[in-house]
Coordinates of C-alpha atoms in Angstrom, one line a residue:
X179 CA 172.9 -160.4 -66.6
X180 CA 174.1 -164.1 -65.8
X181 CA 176.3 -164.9 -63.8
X182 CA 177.6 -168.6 -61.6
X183 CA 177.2 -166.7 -58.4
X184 CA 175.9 -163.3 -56.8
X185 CA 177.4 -162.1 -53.3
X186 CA 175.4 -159.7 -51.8
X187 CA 177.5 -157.9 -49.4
X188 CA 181.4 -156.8 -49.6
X189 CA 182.0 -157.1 -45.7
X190 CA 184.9 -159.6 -45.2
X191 CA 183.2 -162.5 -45.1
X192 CA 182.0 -162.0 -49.0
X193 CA 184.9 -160.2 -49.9
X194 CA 186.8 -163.8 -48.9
X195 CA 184.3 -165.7 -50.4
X196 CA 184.9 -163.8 -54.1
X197 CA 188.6 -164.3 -53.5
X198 CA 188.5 -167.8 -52.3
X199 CA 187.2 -168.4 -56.0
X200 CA 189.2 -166.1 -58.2
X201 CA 191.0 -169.5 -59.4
X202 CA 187.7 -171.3 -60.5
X203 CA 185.0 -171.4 -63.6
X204 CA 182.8 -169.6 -61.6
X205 CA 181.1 -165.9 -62.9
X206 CA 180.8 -164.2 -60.1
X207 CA 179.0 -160.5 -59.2
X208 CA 179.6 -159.0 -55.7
X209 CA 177.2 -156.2 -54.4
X210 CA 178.1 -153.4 -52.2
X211 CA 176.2 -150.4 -51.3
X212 CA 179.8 -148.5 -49.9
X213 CA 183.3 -149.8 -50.3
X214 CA 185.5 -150.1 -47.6
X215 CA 187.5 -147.0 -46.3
X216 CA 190.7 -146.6 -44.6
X217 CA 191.2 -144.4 -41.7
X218 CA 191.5 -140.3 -42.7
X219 CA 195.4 -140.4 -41.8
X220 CA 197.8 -142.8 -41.7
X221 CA 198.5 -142.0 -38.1
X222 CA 195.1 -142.8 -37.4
X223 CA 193.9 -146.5 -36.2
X224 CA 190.8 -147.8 -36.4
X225 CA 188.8 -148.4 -32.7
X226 CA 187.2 -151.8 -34.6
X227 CA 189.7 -154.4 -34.7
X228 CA 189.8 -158.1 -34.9
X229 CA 192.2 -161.1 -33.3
X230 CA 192.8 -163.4 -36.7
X231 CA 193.6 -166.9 -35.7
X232 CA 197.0 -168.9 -37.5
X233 CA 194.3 -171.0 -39.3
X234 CA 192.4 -168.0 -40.6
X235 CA 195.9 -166.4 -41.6
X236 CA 196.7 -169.4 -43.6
X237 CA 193.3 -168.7 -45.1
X238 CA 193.9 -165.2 -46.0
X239 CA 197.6 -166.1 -47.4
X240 CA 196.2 -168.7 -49.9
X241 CA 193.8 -166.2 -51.2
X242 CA 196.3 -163.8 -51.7
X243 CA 195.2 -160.9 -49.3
X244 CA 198.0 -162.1 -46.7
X245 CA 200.4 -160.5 -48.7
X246 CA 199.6 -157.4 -49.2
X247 CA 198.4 -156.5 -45.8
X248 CA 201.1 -153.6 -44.4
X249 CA 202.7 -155.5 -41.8
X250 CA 203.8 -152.5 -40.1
X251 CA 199.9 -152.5 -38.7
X252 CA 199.7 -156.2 -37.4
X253 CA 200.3 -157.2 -34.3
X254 CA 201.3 -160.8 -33.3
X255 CA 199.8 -162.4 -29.7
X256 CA 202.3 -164.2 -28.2
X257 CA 200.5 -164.8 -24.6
X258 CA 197.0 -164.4 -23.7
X259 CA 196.3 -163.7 -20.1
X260 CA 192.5 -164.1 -18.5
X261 CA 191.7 -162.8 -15.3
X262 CA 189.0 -164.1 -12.7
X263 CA 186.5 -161.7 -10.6
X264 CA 188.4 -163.4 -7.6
X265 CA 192.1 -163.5 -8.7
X266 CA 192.2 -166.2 -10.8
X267 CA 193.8 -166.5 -13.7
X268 CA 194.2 -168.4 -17.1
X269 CA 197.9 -168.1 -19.2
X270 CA 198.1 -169.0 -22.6
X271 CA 201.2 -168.5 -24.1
X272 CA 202.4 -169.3 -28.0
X273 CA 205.9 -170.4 -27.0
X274 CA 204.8 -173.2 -25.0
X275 CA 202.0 -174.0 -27.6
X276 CA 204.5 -174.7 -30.0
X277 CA 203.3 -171.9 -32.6
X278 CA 205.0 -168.7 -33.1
X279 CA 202.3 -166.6 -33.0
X280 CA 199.1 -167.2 -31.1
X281 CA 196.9 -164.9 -33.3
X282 CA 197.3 -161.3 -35.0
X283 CA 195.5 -157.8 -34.2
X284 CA 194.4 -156.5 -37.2
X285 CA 192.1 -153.2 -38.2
X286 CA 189.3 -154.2 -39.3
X287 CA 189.5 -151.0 -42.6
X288 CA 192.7 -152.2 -43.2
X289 CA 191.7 -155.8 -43.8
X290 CA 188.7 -154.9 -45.4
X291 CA 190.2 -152.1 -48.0
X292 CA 193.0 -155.0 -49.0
X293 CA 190.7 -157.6 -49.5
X294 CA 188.8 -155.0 -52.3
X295 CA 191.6 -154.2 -53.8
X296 CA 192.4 -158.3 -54.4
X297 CA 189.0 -158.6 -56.1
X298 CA 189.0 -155.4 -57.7
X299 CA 192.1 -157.2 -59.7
X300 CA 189.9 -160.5 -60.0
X301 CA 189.3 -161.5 -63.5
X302 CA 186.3 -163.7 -63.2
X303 CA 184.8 -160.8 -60.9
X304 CA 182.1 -157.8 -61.8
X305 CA 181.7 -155.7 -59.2
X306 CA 178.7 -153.6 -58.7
X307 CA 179.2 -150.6 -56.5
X308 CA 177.4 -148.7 -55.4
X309 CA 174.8 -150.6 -55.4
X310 CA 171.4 -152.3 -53.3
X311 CA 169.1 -155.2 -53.2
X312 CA 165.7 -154.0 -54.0
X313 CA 164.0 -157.5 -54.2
X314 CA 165.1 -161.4 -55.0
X315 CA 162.8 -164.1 -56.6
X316 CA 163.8 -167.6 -56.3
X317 CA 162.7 -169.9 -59.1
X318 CA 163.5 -173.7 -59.7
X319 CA 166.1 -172.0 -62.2
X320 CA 167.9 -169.6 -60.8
X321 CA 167.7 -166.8 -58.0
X322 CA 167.5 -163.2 -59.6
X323 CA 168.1 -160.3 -58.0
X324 CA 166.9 -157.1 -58.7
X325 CA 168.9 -154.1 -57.8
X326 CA 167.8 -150.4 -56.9
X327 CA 168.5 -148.8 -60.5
X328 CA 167.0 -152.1 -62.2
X329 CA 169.7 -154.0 -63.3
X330 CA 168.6 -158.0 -62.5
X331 CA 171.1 -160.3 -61.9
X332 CA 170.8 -164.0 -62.4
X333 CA 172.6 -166.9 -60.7
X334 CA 172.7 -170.7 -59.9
X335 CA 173.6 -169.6 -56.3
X336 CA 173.0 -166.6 -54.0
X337 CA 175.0 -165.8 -50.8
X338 CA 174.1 -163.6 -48.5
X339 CA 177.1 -162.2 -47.0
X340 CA 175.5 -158.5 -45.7
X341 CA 175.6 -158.7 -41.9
X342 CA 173.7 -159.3 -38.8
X343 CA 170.8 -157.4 -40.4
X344 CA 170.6 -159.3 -43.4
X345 CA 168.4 -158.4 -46.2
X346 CA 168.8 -161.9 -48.2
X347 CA 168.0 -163.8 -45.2
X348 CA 165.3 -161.7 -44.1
X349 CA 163.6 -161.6 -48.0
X350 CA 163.9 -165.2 -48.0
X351 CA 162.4 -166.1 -45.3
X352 CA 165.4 -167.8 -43.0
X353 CA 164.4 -167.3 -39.2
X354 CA 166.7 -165.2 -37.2
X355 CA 166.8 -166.2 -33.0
X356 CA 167.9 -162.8 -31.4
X357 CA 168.8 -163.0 -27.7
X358 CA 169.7 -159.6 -26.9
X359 CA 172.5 -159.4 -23.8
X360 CA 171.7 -155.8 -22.9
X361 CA 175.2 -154.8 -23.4
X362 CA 177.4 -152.9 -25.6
X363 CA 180.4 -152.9 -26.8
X364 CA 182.4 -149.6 -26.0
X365 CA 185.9 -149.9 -28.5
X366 CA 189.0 -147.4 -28.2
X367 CA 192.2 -147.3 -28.8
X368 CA 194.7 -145.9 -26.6
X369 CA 198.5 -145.0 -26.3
X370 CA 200.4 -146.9 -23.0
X371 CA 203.4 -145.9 -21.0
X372 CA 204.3 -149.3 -20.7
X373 CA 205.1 -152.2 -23.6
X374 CA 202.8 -154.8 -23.9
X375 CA 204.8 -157.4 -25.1
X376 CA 202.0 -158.9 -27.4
X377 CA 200.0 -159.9 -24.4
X378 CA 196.7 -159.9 -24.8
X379 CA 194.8 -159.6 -21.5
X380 CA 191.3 -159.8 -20.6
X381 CA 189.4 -159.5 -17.3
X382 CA 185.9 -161.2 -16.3
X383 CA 184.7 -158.0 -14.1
X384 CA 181.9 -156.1 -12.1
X385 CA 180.9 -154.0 -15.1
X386 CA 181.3 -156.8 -18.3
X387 CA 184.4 -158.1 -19.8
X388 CA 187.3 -155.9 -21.1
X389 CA 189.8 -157.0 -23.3
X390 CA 193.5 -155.0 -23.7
X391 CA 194.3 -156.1 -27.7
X392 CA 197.9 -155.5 -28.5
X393 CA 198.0 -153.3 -31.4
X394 CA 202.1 -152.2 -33.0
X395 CA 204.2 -150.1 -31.0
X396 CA 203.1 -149.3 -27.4
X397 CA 199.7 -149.2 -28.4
X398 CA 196.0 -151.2 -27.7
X399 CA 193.0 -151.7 -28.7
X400 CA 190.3 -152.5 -26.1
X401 CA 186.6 -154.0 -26.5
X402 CA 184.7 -153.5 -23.2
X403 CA 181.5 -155.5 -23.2
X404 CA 179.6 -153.8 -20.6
X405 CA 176.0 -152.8 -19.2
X406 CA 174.2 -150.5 -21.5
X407 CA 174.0 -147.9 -18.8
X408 CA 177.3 -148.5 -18.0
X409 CA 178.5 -148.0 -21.5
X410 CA 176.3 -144.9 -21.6
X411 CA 178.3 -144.0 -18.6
X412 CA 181.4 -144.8 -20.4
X413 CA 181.2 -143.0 -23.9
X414 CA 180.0 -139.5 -21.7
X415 CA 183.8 -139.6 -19.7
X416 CA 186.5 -136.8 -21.3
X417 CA 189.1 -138.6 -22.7
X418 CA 191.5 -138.2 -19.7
X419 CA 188.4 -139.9 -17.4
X420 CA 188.5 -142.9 -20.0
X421 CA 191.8 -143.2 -19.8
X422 CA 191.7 -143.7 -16.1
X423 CA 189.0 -146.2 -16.1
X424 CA 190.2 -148.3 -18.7
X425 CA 193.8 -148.0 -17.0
X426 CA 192.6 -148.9 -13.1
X427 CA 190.5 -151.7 -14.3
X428 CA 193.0 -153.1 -15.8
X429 CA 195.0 -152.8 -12.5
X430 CA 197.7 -150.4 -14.0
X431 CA 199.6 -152.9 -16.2
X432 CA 200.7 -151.0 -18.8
X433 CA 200.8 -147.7 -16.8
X434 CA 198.9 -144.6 -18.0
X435 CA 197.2 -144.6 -21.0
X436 CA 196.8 -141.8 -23.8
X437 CA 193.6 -141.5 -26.2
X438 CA 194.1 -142.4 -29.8
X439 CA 190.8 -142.5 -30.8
X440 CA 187.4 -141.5 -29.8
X441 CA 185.3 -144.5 -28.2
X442 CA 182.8 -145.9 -30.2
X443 CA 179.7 -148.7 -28.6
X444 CA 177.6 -151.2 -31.0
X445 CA 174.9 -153.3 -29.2
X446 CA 175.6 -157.2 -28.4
X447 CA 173.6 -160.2 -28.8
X448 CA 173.3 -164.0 -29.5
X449 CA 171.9 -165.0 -33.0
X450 CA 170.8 -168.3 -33.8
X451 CA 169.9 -169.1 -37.3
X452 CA 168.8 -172.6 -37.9
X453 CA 168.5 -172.4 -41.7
X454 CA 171.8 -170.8 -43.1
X455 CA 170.9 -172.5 -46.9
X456 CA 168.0 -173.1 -48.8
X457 CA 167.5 -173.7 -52.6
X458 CA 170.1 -171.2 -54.9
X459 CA 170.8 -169.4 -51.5
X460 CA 173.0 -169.6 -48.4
X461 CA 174.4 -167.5 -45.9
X462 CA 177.7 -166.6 -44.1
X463 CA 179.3 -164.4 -41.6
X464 CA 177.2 -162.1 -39.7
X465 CA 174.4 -163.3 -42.0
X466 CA 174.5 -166.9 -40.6
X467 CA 175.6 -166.5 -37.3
X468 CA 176.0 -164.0 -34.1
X469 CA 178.4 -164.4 -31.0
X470 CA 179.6 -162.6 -27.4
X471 CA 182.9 -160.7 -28.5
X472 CA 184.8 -162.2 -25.3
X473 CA 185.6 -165.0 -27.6
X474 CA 187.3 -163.2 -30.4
X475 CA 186.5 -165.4 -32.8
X476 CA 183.4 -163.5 -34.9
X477 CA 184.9 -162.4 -37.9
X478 CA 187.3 -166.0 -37.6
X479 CA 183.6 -167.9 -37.8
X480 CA 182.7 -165.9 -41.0
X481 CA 186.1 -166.4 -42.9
X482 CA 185.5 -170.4 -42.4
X483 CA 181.9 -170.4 -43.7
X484 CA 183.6 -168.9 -46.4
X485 CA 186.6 -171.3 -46.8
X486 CA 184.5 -174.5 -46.9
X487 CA 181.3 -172.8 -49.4
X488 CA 184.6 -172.0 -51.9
X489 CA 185.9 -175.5 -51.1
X490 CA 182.4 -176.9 -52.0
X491 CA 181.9 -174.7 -55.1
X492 CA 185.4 -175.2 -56.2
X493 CA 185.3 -178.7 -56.4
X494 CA 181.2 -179.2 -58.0
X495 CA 182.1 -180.5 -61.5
X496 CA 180.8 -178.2 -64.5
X497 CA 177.4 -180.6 -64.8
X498 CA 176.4 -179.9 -61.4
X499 CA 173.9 -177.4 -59.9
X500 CA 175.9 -175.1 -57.6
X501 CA 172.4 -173.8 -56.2
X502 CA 170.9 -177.0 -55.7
X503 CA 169.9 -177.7 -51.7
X504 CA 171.4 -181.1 -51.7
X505 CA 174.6 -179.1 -52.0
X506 CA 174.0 -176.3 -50.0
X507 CA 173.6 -178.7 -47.2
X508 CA 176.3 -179.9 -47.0
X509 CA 177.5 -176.3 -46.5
X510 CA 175.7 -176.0 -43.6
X511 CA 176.1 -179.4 -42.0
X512 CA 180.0 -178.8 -42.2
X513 CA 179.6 -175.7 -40.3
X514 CA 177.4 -175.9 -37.7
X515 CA 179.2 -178.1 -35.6
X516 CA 181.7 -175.3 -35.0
X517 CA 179.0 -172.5 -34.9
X518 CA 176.9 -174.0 -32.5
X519 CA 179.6 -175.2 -30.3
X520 CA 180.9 -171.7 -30.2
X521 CA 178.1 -169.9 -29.6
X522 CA 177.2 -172.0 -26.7
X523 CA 180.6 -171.9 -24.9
X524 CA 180.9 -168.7 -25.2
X525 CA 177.1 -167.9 -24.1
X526 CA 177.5 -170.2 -21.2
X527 CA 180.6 -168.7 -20.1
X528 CA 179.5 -165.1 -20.5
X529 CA 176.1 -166.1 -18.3
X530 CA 178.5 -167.7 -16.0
X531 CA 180.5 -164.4 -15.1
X532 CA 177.7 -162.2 -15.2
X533 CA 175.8 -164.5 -12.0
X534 CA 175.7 -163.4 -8.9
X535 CA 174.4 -166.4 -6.6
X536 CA 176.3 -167.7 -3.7
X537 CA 179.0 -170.1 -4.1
X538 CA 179.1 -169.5 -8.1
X539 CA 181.9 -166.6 -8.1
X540 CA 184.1 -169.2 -5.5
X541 CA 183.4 -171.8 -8.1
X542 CA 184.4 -170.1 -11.6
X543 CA 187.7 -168.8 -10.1
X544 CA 188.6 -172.0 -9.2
X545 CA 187.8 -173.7 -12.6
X546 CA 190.0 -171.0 -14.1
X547 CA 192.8 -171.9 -11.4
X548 CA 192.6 -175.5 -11.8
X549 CA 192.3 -175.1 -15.5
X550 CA 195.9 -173.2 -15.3
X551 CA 197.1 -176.0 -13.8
X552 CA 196.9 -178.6 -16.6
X553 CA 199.1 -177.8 -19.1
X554 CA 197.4 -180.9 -21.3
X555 CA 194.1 -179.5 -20.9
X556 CA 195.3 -175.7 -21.5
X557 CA 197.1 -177.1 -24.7
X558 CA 194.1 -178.5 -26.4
X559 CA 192.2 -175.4 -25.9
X560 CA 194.4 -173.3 -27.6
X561 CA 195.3 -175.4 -30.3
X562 CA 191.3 -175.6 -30.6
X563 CA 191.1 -172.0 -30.4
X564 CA 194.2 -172.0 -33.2
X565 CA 192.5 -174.2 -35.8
X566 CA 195.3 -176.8 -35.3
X567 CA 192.8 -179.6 -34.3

């Protein structure tokens, strides 16, 4: 079958990418071994969520998706508050930013079920699901992909939008740099006694970095990136015990908390790839690209590899090779500024936290005072952090 383009991978970086191009010439066939599921209840939240910046909202709006998220299960940051190891602390707050909102909480099912049912309604879409990769064969012409019941699948370009663990990158060859943090991630959500006021709060501690997520109502969402023993430690506690711990290292704030959901833990490291494109093939999200959750800003990576490879595709005239590398490269120049200079802040200050030497705690506490001190230089990092520079 022939098609313009061939996603592999229906996470929400591809499932952006196919909607990002519902508007243009462009065949395209997704692939997806499972599609998206929403939580068993209504009631029920889901422990993975994700902070969406206003740039990557704008994103989501022009695609359509915006729209039909329920807005009863999005919740608006209107401060952000960062805590030291030694007292200090760092306020953000939208108000004085000059935005309304700082970011959204979103569920990461939610997102991901509304952005397949956009597709599903995409006329210039086929959808194979459920389906896998079995092997891929790169020619001058085109890259074909073979799937598991033997349909092949032919396109100018492939993307390879199916995670961390990619199989596209992996079959073709793209060098992955792993540098494992030996930590985990340990997610829950919880009920509080107090409101949060759409403060999100996180805290630079003994055991990792825990983040409080507003989520609607008096609820959160926390990510606690932590030891691996520590996280063991963590996932083995009765609910109540949780409760507690989440609740006194947070200092109390929002009173006692309630379990919503069971915790979950996924490992954490740094991935470097230096070759996100090669000829008929490029990669985004996950695929292209791994980060420290203490930034927040995963998930916002992946949506602008895939807002600038639908720009670039979108405006190739008819007579030109949407697979070719001279294209592709400019893919991937566009984005690795941003990537890289991510990954690094956010590995540098994640190694800063986590040292122990004397002198260095004294000295990141007071970088974080002195940096809540300049409202100029707080103001440019958030509207960084925004997308409004």
């Amino acid at each position: 079958m022939q098609f313009d383009l061939v996603i592999v991978g229906g996470g929400l970086a591809g499932l952006a990418l196919a909607g990002a191009l519902r508007d243009t010439r462009l065949k395209i066939a997704l692939v997806e071994e499972h599609p998206p599921k929403r939580p068993a209840t209504a009631g029920d939240w889901d422990a993975r969520v994700y902070a969406i910046t206003p740039a990557n909202a704008r994103f989501l709006q022009k695609i359509g998706a915006w729209k039909h998220l329920d807005k009863t299960r999005l919740a608006p940051i209107h401060a952000m508050q960062v805590h030291g190891d030694g007292g200090a602390r760092l306020d953000f707050s939208a108000y004085e930013t000059g935005v309304d909102e700082l970011g959204w909480i979103i569920e990461s099912s939610h997102m991901a079920c509304e952005l397949w049912e956009n597709v599903k309604r995409q006329s210039n879409l086929t959808l194979f699901c459920p389906a896998r990769p079995r092997a891929l064969a790169i020619s001058d012409a085109a890259a074909e992909l073979t799937l598991d019941d033997g349909q092949k699948l032919s396109a100018a370009l492939l993307v390879g939008a199916d995670g961390r663990d990619s199989w596209v990158r992996e079959t073709a060859g793209l060098s992955a740099l792993n540098t494992p943090y030996g930590e985990m991630g340990v997610v829950a959500n919880f009920a509080c006694e107090k409101p949060h006021r759409g403060i999100a709060r996180q805290w630079f501690c003994r055991d990792g970095v825990l983040a409080w997520l507003p989520l609607p109502g008096e609820r959160i969402s926390i990510v606690w990136s932590t030891p691996e023993a520590h996280a063991t430690e963590l996932l083995a506690l009765s609910p109540e015990a949780l409760c507690e711990r989440v609740a006194e290292a947070g200092g109390q704030e929002l009173g006692r908390l309630s379990p919503l959901t069971a915790p979950a833990a996924f490992p954490l490291r740094l991935m470097r790839v230096p070759r996100t494109v090669a000829p008929r093939l490029a990669l985004i999200g996950d695929a292209a690209h791994g980060i420290h959750p203490l930034s927040g800003h995963g998930i916002n990576l992946g949506y602008q590899d895939a807002e600038t490879l639908a720009g670039l595709l979108a405006a190739t005239p008819d007579w030109q090779d949407i697979g070719s590398e001279r294209l592709l490269r400019r893919y991937q120049r566009a984005r690795r500024e941003e990537t890289v200079l991510m990954q690094t802040t956010t590995h540098a200050l994640h190694e800063l936290f986590r040292e122990t030497l004397p002198g260095i705690p004294a000295l990141r506490n007071l970088g974080l005072s002195l940096t809540n001190r300049l409202p100029i230089a707080k103001n440019l990092l958030v509207r960084y952090a925004l997308g409004a520079l």
